[in-house]
Amino acid sequence: MRVAPAASIVACLVLLLSWLSLRSFDPEAELFDHALTEIDRFAMLENALYRDVFLARTGTLRNYDPLVHEINALRDSLDRLRSTSAIDAETRAAVDRLAASVDRQEELVERFKSENALLHNSLSFFVRFGARPAAADLNPAISAAAAAMLQLTLDTSSSSAQEVNDRLDQLGQQAAGRYDAPAFIGPLLAHGRLLHDVLPSVDNTLKALRALPRKQDQEALRTLILARQMSSRTTAREYRRILYAASLLLVAFLVYLCLQLKSRANALQRRAAFEHVIARISMRFINARPEDIGDEIDRAIAEMAACIGSERAYFVMSGPVQRLHLWCEPGTRPPSDDWPPRAAELAARFGPVTDGIIYVPDVSRLPIGENRSALAQLGLSGWACVINAGQDGTVAALGFDAIARTCRITAPAELSLLRMALDTIVHAVARHSMEQERTRLESRLRQARRMERIGTFSSGIAHNFSNLLGGILGHAELMEERLGADVRVGRNLAAIRRGAERARDLIDQILAFGRRRDARPRPLNAHALVTEAAALLNVSLPTGIHLVIREPPVDAIVSGEPAQLQQVILNLCNNAAQAIDGDGRIDIEMEVHDLAIPRALAHYELQPGRYACIAISDTGHGMDEATLARIFEPFFTTRCSGNGLGLATVYEIINEHGGAIHVRSAPGEGSRFEVWLPCSPAVEPMPEMNMPIIAGRGETVLMAAADARLLLRDEEMLAALGYEPVGFTEADAVLSACRAKPGRFDVLVVGPLGPTSASLELATALHAISPHLPIVLATRSTEEIRADTLVAAGIADVVRWPITAEEIAAALAHGLALRERRQRRAPALSSSRRQ
C-alpha cells in the first residue's frame, strides 16, 4: 500500500472517531436532566401555591406575599424550562401550555385574593357583631343567621346559601320597625349578605383553580422530555457502538499497516541483498576470463537461487548461441532433460506479461487448466521466470523453481530484479562474444602480419630464386635433348625438371599466400598427390628414415591447388623427419570416411559428409600438451633453426580448402597428423576457375585513400564485386559525408591516408559518429598496431593494401554480417537499459 492512500485512510478514521466520540457523550443528557429537575421544582411550587391559597382561605395565612413569590417562582421556572427544553416544537408547545396554566392560575389567585380579603373582613365583622347581646327575641334569629353563615362557610352550596339568605331576611324582618333594635343589626345584615355573595364566589374560584389541568400538562411535558432523553441515550449508545466498531477498525488497519511495513522492510532487505548479489556477480563477470564465463554463470545462478530461496535455478539460451546452466540444491531431485529448455515455451503460454517476468507464487492457486497441469507435472510448487527474446532469434530464460517451499519474492520491486539478473548474465555472454570477436581480430591481425612478413620475405627472394629455378629447368631440358636414348639418366633429369617446376609453383603459391592472390582449385586424386610427394621425399629424407606408403582401398577425389596440398604433405613429412633422432619410420596412409554425424577433432569439428583422410605418422620424440596447444601459431617453433611458418602454413592451406587437421602426440610415442579434406563428386578435370567470391548486393561502401589512382582502381573492383563505392582522398571530406548522412553507408573502408596512426584516428572518429557501421582497415604494415587499438577504433577486419578482390570481398561480407548482428542486438540492449 502506498503512503498517501494509507495516510488518507488513517486521517478519515481519526476524524470519524472524533465525531463519534462527540456524539457518543450525549451532550443533551444534561439539558434533559435539568428539565426534569425543573419540572419537579415547578410541581413543588404549584403545590406550595395551592397550599398557601387554601391557607389563605382558612385565614391562617397572614398575608398574600407567599402567593406572589410563588407565582413569580413559577414564571422563573417556566423560563428555565424554555431554556433547557427548547428542543423541538412539541416540547415547546407543552411548555407553552404550562405557561398558559400559570397565567390562568395567576388570574384566579388575584381574584381569590380580592374576594378572600372581602370574605375575611366581612366574616370578622359578622362574627364580632353576631356575638353582641341583643333583644331577647332577636338573639335566636341572630344565632340562626350565624349558624347558617357558619354552615355556608363550610358548604357554599345553593341550599346553604338560600338558608343564609332566609335567616338574614328573617332577622331583617324581625328587626325592622323596632325602635329597640341594636345598631349593629344593620352592619350585621350587610356583612351577612356580602358573605352570602362572596363565599360561593371564593369557593368557585378555588374550584376553578383546582380544576386547572396542571398535573396533566406537567406529566405530558415530563413524558416528552423522558422520551427525548431516552431517544438521546439510545442514539448516544448507538454512536458508542459505532465508535467501538470504528476503533476496532482503526486498530485492525493499524495492525495491517504494521504488517505491511514489516513486509516492506523485509522486501527492502531482500532487495538490498539481491542487488548486492547481482553487483557482486557483475564484478566477477567483468573480471572473469573468457574461458571462465561458464563457471561464473553456474556460480551466479547458485548464489541468486540461495538469495531467492528456490531449490533449483537455471539459465537457458537458445538460438545462434546456445547455453544451458543448471543448479540444484543438494538433496533436490534434478529436473527432466527437457525441462529447462522448455521454460521459454511454457512461459509463452501465460500470454503477455510485464517485462517478460512470470511469477507463480503458488501453483495450487492457479486456475485449473493447461498451465497448472504443466507446472504440477514438473513437481513445482512455485515458479519465477524471466524471458528475453532478441530479434536475431536468441531467447534467454532465467528460471527459479520452488519444489518443497515457496519463493521469498513477494513485492513487484523484487520481480524487477529478475530482469536485472537476466540482463547481467546476457551481457556477460555478450561480453564473452565480444571477447571472442576480439580474439578473432587478434588472430586476423597476426595473420595479416604473417602475410606481410611472408610477402616481404618472398618478394625479396622470389626473383633470384625464380632465376635459379629457370637456370635449372633450362639445363635440365638441354641435357634431356642431348642424352637421347639413355632412359635411366633421362628419368633422373625428368625428376629434376618436375622438382624444379614444383619449386617454381611453390614460389608462386608462397607469393599468392602472402599477397592473397586468387587461387585456382581443381579436382585432384589424393593418391596421386601422395605418390608425387613420396617421389620427392624419397630423395630428400635423411638416411635412416624409412618412408612407408599404404595404398588406399578406393580413390578419393578432392578439390584444391596441387602445389598447396603437396606443400602440406611435404611440410608434415619434413617436420616428422626432423622429430626423429637417428633411424625411424614415417607412415603415410589414406582412408575415405563417410561421416553421418559431426565429429570433433582436436582443432575443428567436421560436419557430416565424405572426407579423404591423409594420415602422416612418425616414430619421433613426440610433443607434450603445452607444445600441442601452440604448434599452429605463426613463428612458434621448438627448433633453433626453425622459423615457425611450416605448420602455420599447413593449417592455413587446409582451412582454405574447407578441411581440418587432427593431431595426436605424446612424449616418446611419436606424432600422428591427420589431414581431413572434403571429397569432391567431380572426377573429370575441371576448367580453371577462380575461388568463389562473396559478391555484394548494391551496398554502399565508403572508401578513403590518399592515392587517387589506386582508389579509382579499388572503386572499379568493388563495383565489379556488386557494391556501390564512394571514394574520398581526404579525411575531412570523409567525416563531413558521414556526419551529413550517417545512414548512407553500409561499410567503411579506411586505407592509407599518411601514417598508420592517421588511418586509425579517422577510423576512431567514424566509429564515434556511426557506432553500428563496420570498419575495414586496409594497411601496408601492421607491425605497430595492437588488437586493443583495433577494438577501440571499431575496426571489424584488417586487409593488406593494395587490396585484392578475394580478401576485400571476404572482409566486406564479414563486416555486413557483423552490422546485421549489431542492429539486431541494439533494440534488446536499449530496452534492457530502459528497464
PDB file of N, CA, C and O in Angstrom, residues 251-302:
ATOM      1  N   VAL A 251      -7.844   0.008  14.765  1.00  0.00           N
ATOM      2  CA  VAL A 251      -6.793  -0.855  15.318  1.00  0.00           C
ATOM      3  C   VAL A 251      -6.395  -1.924  14.301  1.00  0.00           C
ATOM      4  O   VAL A 251      -5.203  -2.197  14.086  1.00  0.00           O
ATOM      5  N   ALA A 252      -7.417  -2.519  13.651  1.00  0.00           N
ATOM      6  CA  ALA A 252      -7.114  -3.546  12.645  1.00  0.00           C
ATOM      7  C   ALA A 252      -6.320  -2.949  11.486  1.00  0.00           C
ATOM      8  O   ALA A 252      -5.372  -3.571  10.983  1.00  0.00           O
ATOM      9  N   PHE A 253      -6.711  -1.740  11.059  1.00  0.00           N
ATOM     10  CA  PHE A 253      -5.991  -1.112   9.959  1.00  0.00           C
ATOM     11  C   PHE A 253      -4.566  -0.776  10.360  1.00  0.00           C
ATOM     12  O   PHE A 253      -3.625  -0.926   9.564  1.00  0.00           O
ATOM     13  N   LEU A 254      -4.392  -0.305  11.611  1.00  0.00           N
ATOM     14  CA  LEU A 254      -3.034  -0.015  12.072  1.00  0.00           C
ATOM     15  C   LEU A 254      -2.196  -1.286  12.155  1.00  0.00           C
ATOM     16  O   LEU A 254      -1.007  -1.278  11.813  1.00  0.00           O
ATOM     17  N   VAL A 255      -2.828  -2.382  12.598  1.00  0.00           N
ATOM     18  CA  VAL A 255      -2.109  -3.666  12.609  1.00  0.00           C
ATOM     19  C   VAL A 255      -1.734  -4.071  11.182  1.00  0.00           C
ATOM     20  O   VAL A 255      -0.621  -4.543  10.921  1.00  0.00           O
ATOM     21  N   TYR A 256      -2.696  -3.869  10.260  1.00  0.00           N
ATOM     22  CA  TYR A 256      -2.414  -4.184   8.856  1.00  0.00           C
ATOM     23  C   TYR A 256      -1.267  -3.326   8.329  1.00  0.00           C
ATOM     24  O   TYR A 256      -0.380  -3.825   7.615  1.00  0.00           O
ATOM     25  N   LEU A 257      -1.276  -2.035   8.682  1.00  0.00           N
ATOM     26  CA  LEU A 257      -0.186  -1.171   8.248  1.00  0.00           C
ATOM     27  C   LEU A 257       1.143  -1.628   8.839  1.00  0.00           C
ATOM     28  O   LEU A 257       2.177  -1.613   8.150  1.00  0.00           O
ATOM     29  N   CYS A 258       1.116  -2.036  10.082  1.00  0.00           N
ATOM     30  CA  CYS A 258       2.359  -2.531  10.703  1.00  0.00           C
ATOM     31  C   CYS A 258       2.868  -3.771   9.972  1.00  0.00           C
ATOM     32  O   CYS A 258       4.074  -3.901   9.706  1.00  0.00           O
ATOM     33  N   LEU A 259       1.922  -4.673   9.653  1.00  0.00           N
ATOM     34  CA  LEU A 259       2.330  -5.868   8.917  1.00  0.00           C
ATOM     35  C   LEU A 259       2.864  -5.509   7.536  1.00  0.00           C
ATOM     36  O   LEU A 259       3.850  -6.087   7.064  1.00  0.00           O
ATOM     37  N   GLN A 260       2.195  -4.527   6.894  1.00  0.00           N
ATOM     38  CA  GLN A 260       2.674  -4.099   5.588  1.00  0.00           C
ATOM     39  C   GLN A 260       4.052  -3.458   5.689  1.00  0.00           C
ATOM     40  O   GLN A 260       4.922  -3.692   4.845  1.00  0.00           O
ATOM     41  N   LEU A 261       4.238  -2.641   6.712  1.00  0.00           N
ATOM     42  CA  LEU A 261       5.554  -2.021   6.900  1.00  0.00           C
ATOM     43  C   LEU A 261       6.626  -3.071   7.158  1.00  0.00           C
ATOM     44  O   LEU A 261       7.740  -2.986   6.630  1.00  0.00           O
ATOM     45  N   LYS A 262       6.257  -4.070   7.955  1.00  0.00           N
ATOM     46  CA  LYS A 262       7.224  -5.135   8.203  1.00  0.00           C
ATOM     47  C   LYS A 262       7.515  -5.901   6.929  1.00  0.00           C
ATOM     48  O   LYS A 262       8.681  -6.237   6.637  1.00  0.00           O
ATOM     49  N   SER A 263       6.449  -6.161   6.144  1.00  0.00           N
ATOM     50  CA  SER A 263       6.655  -6.848   4.870  1.00  0.00           C
ATOM     51  C   SER A 263       7.515  -6.008   3.935  1.00  0.00           C
ATOM     52  O   SER A 263       8.407  -6.523   3.252  1.00  0.00           O
ATOM     53  N   ARG A 264       7.233  -4.669   3.915  1.00  0.00           N
ATOM     54  CA  ARG A 264       8.051  -3.791   3.079  1.00  0.00           C
ATOM     55  C   ARG A 264       9.501  -3.785   3.539  1.00  0.00           C
ATOM     56  O   ARG A 264      10.426  -3.794   2.720  1.00  0.00           O
ATOM     57  N   ALA A 265       9.694  -3.749   4.851  1.00  0.00           N
ATOM     58  CA  ALA A 265      11.062  -3.754   5.369  1.00  0.00           C
ATOM     59  C   ALA A 265      11.786  -5.045   4.989  1.00  0.00           C
ATOM     60  O   ALA A 265      12.949  -5.016   4.561  1.00  0.00           O
ATOM     61  N   ASN A 266      11.067  -6.178   5.122  1.00  0.00           N
ATOM     62  CA  ASN A 266      11.679  -7.451   4.721  1.00  0.00           C
ATOM     63  C   ASN A 266      11.969  -7.466   3.225  1.00  0.00           C
ATOM     64  O   ASN A 266      13.009  -7.965   2.787  1.00  0.00           O
ATOM     65  N   ALA A 267      10.999  -6.917   2.432  1.00  0.00           N
ATOM     66  CA  ALA A 267      11.216  -6.871   0.982  1.00  0.00           C
ATOM     67  C   ALA A 267      12.407  -5.993   0.639  1.00  0.00           C
ATOM     68  O   ALA A 267      13.198  -6.327  -0.251  1.00  0.00           O
ATOM     69  N   LEU A 268      12.550  -4.861   1.341  1.00  0.00           N
ATOM     70  CA  LEU A 268      13.703  -3.995   1.086  1.00  0.00           C
ATOM     71  C   LEU A 268      15.007  -4.694   1.468  1.00  0.00           C
ATOM     72  O   LEU A 268      16.017  -4.552   0.769  1.00  0.00           O
ATOM     73  N   GLN A 269      14.972  -5.442   2.569  1.00  0.00           N
ATOM     74  CA  GLN A 269      16.176  -6.180   2.947  1.00  0.00           C
ATOM     75  C   GLN A 269      16.523  -7.231   1.892  1.00  0.00           C
ATOM     76  O   GLN A 269      17.684  -7.373   1.510  1.00  0.00           O
ATOM     77  N   ARG A 270      15.449  -7.951   1.434  1.00  0.00           N
ATOM     78  CA  ARG A 270      15.720  -8.955   0.393  1.00  0.00           C
ATOM     79  C   ARG A 270      16.203  -8.305  -0.897  1.00  0.00           C
ATOM     80  O   ARG A 270      17.106  -8.810  -1.563  1.00  0.00           O
ATOM     81  N   ARG A 271      15.586  -7.163  -1.245  1.00  0.00           N
ATOM     82  CA  ARG A 271      16.000  -6.476  -2.460  1.00  0.00           C
ATOM     83  C   ARG A 271      17.455  -6.010  -2.352  1.00  0.00           C
ATOM     84  O   ARG A 271      18.241  -6.153  -3.293  1.00  0.00           O
ATOM     85  N   ALA A 272      17.789  -5.439  -1.178  1.00  0.00           N
ATOM     86  CA  ALA A 272      19.174  -4.986  -0.990  1.00  0.00           C
ATOM     87  C   ALA A 272      20.145  -6.156  -1.078  1.00  0.00           C
ATOM     88  O   ALA A 272      21.215  -6.046  -1.695  1.00  0.00           O
ATOM     89  N   ALA A 273      19.750  -7.289  -0.463  1.00  0.00           N
ATOM     90  CA  ALA A 273      20.624  -8.468  -0.526  1.00  0.00           C
ATOM     91  C   ALA A 273      20.754  -8.963  -1.961  1.00  0.00           C
ATOM     92  O   ALA A 273      21.852  -9.318  -2.418  1.00  0.00           O
ATOM     93  N   PHE A 274      19.622  -8.981  -2.692  1.00  0.00           N
ATOM     94  CA  PHE A 274      19.650  -9.445  -4.080  1.00  0.00           C
ATOM     95  C   PHE A 274      20.473  -8.495  -4.947  1.00  0.00           C
ATOM     96  O   PHE A 274      21.256  -8.926  -5.806  1.00  0.00           O
ATOM     97  N   GLU A 275      20.306  -7.175  -4.742  1.00  0.00           N
ATOM     98  CA  GLU A 275      21.098  -6.211  -5.501  1.00  0.00           C
ATOM     99  C   GLU A 275      22.581  -6.376  -5.197  1.00  0.00           C
ATOM    100  O   GLU A 275      23.423  -6.251  -6.098  1.00  0.00           O
ATOM    101  N   HIS A 276      22.899  -6.654  -3.939  1.00  0.00           N
ATOM    102  CA  HIS A 276      24.301  -6.868  -3.582  1.00  0.00           C
ATOM    103  C   HIS A 276      24.845  -8.101  -4.300  1.00  0.00           C
ATOM    104  O   HIS A 276      25.978  -8.085  -4.810  1.00  0.00           O
ATOM    105  N   VAL A 277      24.015  -9.151  -4.359  1.00  0.00           N
ATOM    106  CA  VAL A 277      24.447 -10.368  -5.060  1.00  0.00           C
ATOM    107  C   VAL A 277      24.665 -10.071  -6.540  1.00  0.00           C
ATOM    108  O   VAL A 277      25.664 -10.491  -7.142  1.00  0.00           O
ATOM    109  N   ILE A 278      23.717  -9.334  -7.162  1.00  0.00           N
ATOM    110  CA  ILE A 278      23.845  -9.015  -8.582  1.00  0.00           C
ATOM    111  C   ILE A 278      25.077  -8.153  -8.828  1.00  0.00           C
ATOM    112  O   ILE A 278      25.808  -8.356  -9.814  1.00  0.00           O
ATOM    113  N   ALA A 279      25.323  -7.173  -7.937  1.00  0.00           N
ATOM    114  CA  ALA A 279      26.512  -6.335  -8.101  1.00  0.00           C
ATOM    115  C   ALA A 279      27.788  -7.157  -7.982  1.00  0.00           C
ATOM    116  O   ALA A 279      28.732  -6.980  -8.769  1.00  0.00           O
ATOM    117  N   ARG A 280      27.808  -8.089  -7.006  1.00  0.00           N
ATOM    118  CA  ARG A 280      28.990  -8.936  -6.852  1.00  0.00           C
ATOM    119  C   ARG A 280      29.176  -9.826  -8.083  1.00  0.00           C
ATOM    120  O   ARG A 280      30.302 -10.022  -8.561  1.00  0.00           O
ATOM    121  N   ILE A 281      28.058 -10.347  -8.606  1.00  0.00           N
ATOM    122  CA  ILE A 281      28.146 -11.187  -9.804  1.00  0.00           C
ATOM    123  C   ILE A 281      28.652 -10.373 -10.986  1.00  0.00           C
ATOM    124  O   ILE A 281      29.486 -10.842 -11.778  1.00  0.00           O
ATOM    125  N   SER A 282      28.142  -9.129 -11.127  1.00  0.00           N
ATOM    126  CA  SER A 282      28.579  -8.280 -12.240  1.00  0.00           C
ATOM    127  C   SER A 282      30.074  -8.016 -12.174  1.00  0.00           C
ATOM    128  O   SER A 282      30.772  -8.048 -13.197  1.00  0.00           O
ATOM    129  N   MET A 283      30.585  -7.746 -10.974  1.00  0.00           N
ATOM    130  CA  MET A 283      32.025  -7.508 -10.842  1.00  0.00           C
ATOM    131  C   MET A 283      32.825  -8.745 -11.201  1.00  0.00           C
ATOM    132  O   MET A 283      33.874  -8.650 -11.842  1.00  0.00           O
ATOM    133  N   ARG A 284      32.316  -9.909 -10.803  1.00  0.00           N
ATOM    134  CA  ARG A 284      33.042 -11.142 -11.165  1.00  0.00           C
ATOM    135  C   ARG A 284      33.010 -11.364 -12.678  1.00  0.00           C
ATOM    136  O   ARG A 284      33.995 -11.816 -13.273  1.00  0.00           O
ATOM    137  N   PHE A 285      31.866 -11.065 -13.309  1.00  0.00           N
ATOM    138  CA  PHE A 285      31.786 -11.204 -14.762  1.00  0.00           C
ATOM    139  C   PHE A 285      32.776 -10.267 -15.445  1.00  0.00           C
ATOM    140  O   PHE A 285      33.397 -10.628 -16.450  1.00  0.00           O
ATOM    141  N   ILE A 286      32.915  -9.047 -14.900  1.00  0.00           N
ATOM    142  CA  ILE A 286      33.821  -8.084 -15.517  1.00  0.00           C
ATOM    143  C   ILE A 286      35.270  -8.566 -15.411  1.00  0.00           C
ATOM    144  O   ILE A 286      36.063  -8.428 -16.360  1.00  0.00           O
ATOM    145  N   ASN A 287      35.613  -9.156 -14.274  1.00  0.00           N
ATOM    146  CA  ASN A 287      36.996  -9.582 -14.047  1.00  0.00           C
ATOM    147  C   ASN A 287      37.280 -10.996 -14.537  1.00  0.00           C
ATOM    148  O   ASN A 287      38.430 -11.441 -14.487  1.00  0.00           O
ATOM    149  N   ALA A 288      36.244 -11.711 -14.985  1.00  0.00           N
ATOM    150  CA  ALA A 288      36.432 -13.105 -15.378  1.00  0.00           C
ATOM    151  C   ALA A 288      37.117 -13.201 -16.737  1.00  0.00           C
ATOM    152  O   ALA A 288      36.930 -12.352 -17.619  1.00  0.00           O
ATOM    153  N   ARG A 289      37.891 -14.251 -16.889  1.00  0.00           N
ATOM    154  CA  ARG A 289      38.483 -14.545 -18.187  1.00  0.00           C
ATOM    155  C   ARG A 289      37.433 -15.171 -19.096  1.00  0.00           C
ATOM    156  O   ARG A 289      36.458 -15.759 -18.612  1.00  0.00           O
ATOM    157  N   PRO A 290      37.573 -15.050 -20.400  1.00  0.00           N
ATOM    158  CA  PRO A 290      36.553 -15.603 -21.302  1.00  0.00           C
ATOM    159  C   PRO A 290      36.316 -17.092 -21.088  1.00  0.00           C
ATOM    160  O   PRO A 290      35.174 -17.552 -21.170  1.00  0.00           O
ATOM    161  N   GLU A 291      37.352 -17.840 -20.789  1.00  0.00           N
ATOM    162  CA  GLU A 291      37.166 -19.277 -20.616  1.00  0.00           C
ATOM    163  C   GLU A 291      36.480 -19.625 -19.296  1.00  0.00           C
ATOM    164  O   GLU A 291      36.044 -20.767 -19.100  1.00  0.00           O
ATOM    165  N   ASP A 292      36.364 -18.630 -18.393  1.00  0.00           N
ATOM    166  CA  ASP A 292      35.717 -18.886 -17.097  1.00  0.00           C
ATOM    167  C   ASP A 292      34.280 -18.394 -17.039  1.00  0.00           C
ATOM    168  O   ASP A 292      33.657 -18.433 -15.973  1.00  0.00           O
ATOM    169  N   ILE A 293      33.736 -17.920 -18.160  1.00  0.00           N
ATOM    170  CA  ILE A 293      32.372 -17.376 -18.163  1.00  0.00           C
ATOM    171  C   ILE A 293      31.361 -18.437 -17.761  1.00  0.00           C
ATOM    172  O   ILE A 293      30.433 -18.196 -16.980  1.00  0.00           O
ATOM    173  N   GLY A 294      31.516 -19.653 -18.269  1.00  0.00           N
ATOM    174  CA  GLY A 294      30.574 -20.724 -17.935  1.00  0.00           C
ATOM    175  C   GLY A 294      30.546 -21.021 -16.447  1.00  0.00           C
ATOM    176  O   GLY A 294      29.468 -21.144 -15.845  1.00  0.00           O
ATOM    177  N   ASP A 295      31.735 -21.121 -15.840  1.00  0.00           N
ATOM    178  CA  ASP A 295      31.789 -21.377 -14.394  1.00  0.00           C
ATOM    179  C   ASP A 295      31.194 -20.220 -13.596  1.00  0.00           C
ATOM    180  O   ASP A 295      30.505 -20.433 -12.583  1.00  0.00           O
ATOM    181  N   GLU A 296      31.427 -18.988 -14.056  1.00  0.00           N
ATOM    182  CA  GLU A 296      30.860 -17.832 -13.349  1.00  0.00           C
ATOM    183  C   GLU A 296      29.341 -17.804 -13.448  1.00  0.00           C
ATOM    184  O   GLU A 296      28.648 -17.408 -12.510  1.00  0.00           O
ATOM    185  N   ILE A 297      28.793 -18.231 -14.594  1.00  0.00           N
ATOM    186  CA  ILE A 297      27.332 -18.280 -14.724  1.00  0.00           C
ATOM    187  C   ILE A 297      26.763 -19.324 -13.765  1.00  0.00           C
ATOM    188  O   ILE A 297      25.742 -19.097 -13.101  1.00  0.00           O
ATOM    189  N   ASP A 298      27.409 -20.492 -13.678  1.00  0.00           N
ATOM    190  CA  ASP A 298      26.957 -21.511 -12.723  1.00  0.00           C
ATOM    191  C   ASP A 298      26.986 -20.975 -11.291  1.00  0.00           C
ATOM    192  O   ASP A 298      26.038 -21.172 -10.514  1.00  0.00           O
ATOM    193  N   ARG A 299      28.053 -20.295 -10.967  1.00  0.00           N
ATOM    194  CA  ARG A 299      28.165 -19.732  -9.610  1.00  0.00           C
ATOM    195  C   ARG A 299      27.128 -18.640  -9.377  1.00  0.00           C
ATOM    196  O   ARG A 299      26.553 -18.534  -8.291  1.00  0.00           O
ATOM    197  N   ALA A 300      26.867 -17.847 -10.407  1.00  0.00           N
ATOM    198  CA  ALA A 300      25.902 -16.745 -10.268  1.00  0.00           C
ATOM    199  C   ALA A 300      24.494 -17.264 -10.010  1.00  0.00           C
ATOM    200  O   ALA A 300      23.799 -16.787  -9.108  1.00  0.00           O
ATOM    201  N   ILE A 301      24.044 -18.247 -10.793  1.00  0.00           N
ATOM    202  CA  ILE A 301      22.667 -18.733 -10.588  1.00  0.00           C
ATOM    203  C   ILE A 301      22.550 -19.463  -9.246  1.00  0.00           C
ATOM    204  O   ILE A 301      21.484 -19.448  -8.620  1.00  0.00           O
ATOM    205  N   ALA A 302      23.645 -20.070  -8.766  1.00  0.00           N
ATOM    206  CA  ALA A 302      23.597 -20.705  -7.447  1.00  0.00           C
ATOM    207  C   ALA A 302      23.416 -19.657  -6.348  1.00  0.00           C
ATOM    208  O   ALA A 302      22.613 -19.829  -5.420  1.00  0.00           O
TER     209      ALA A 302
END
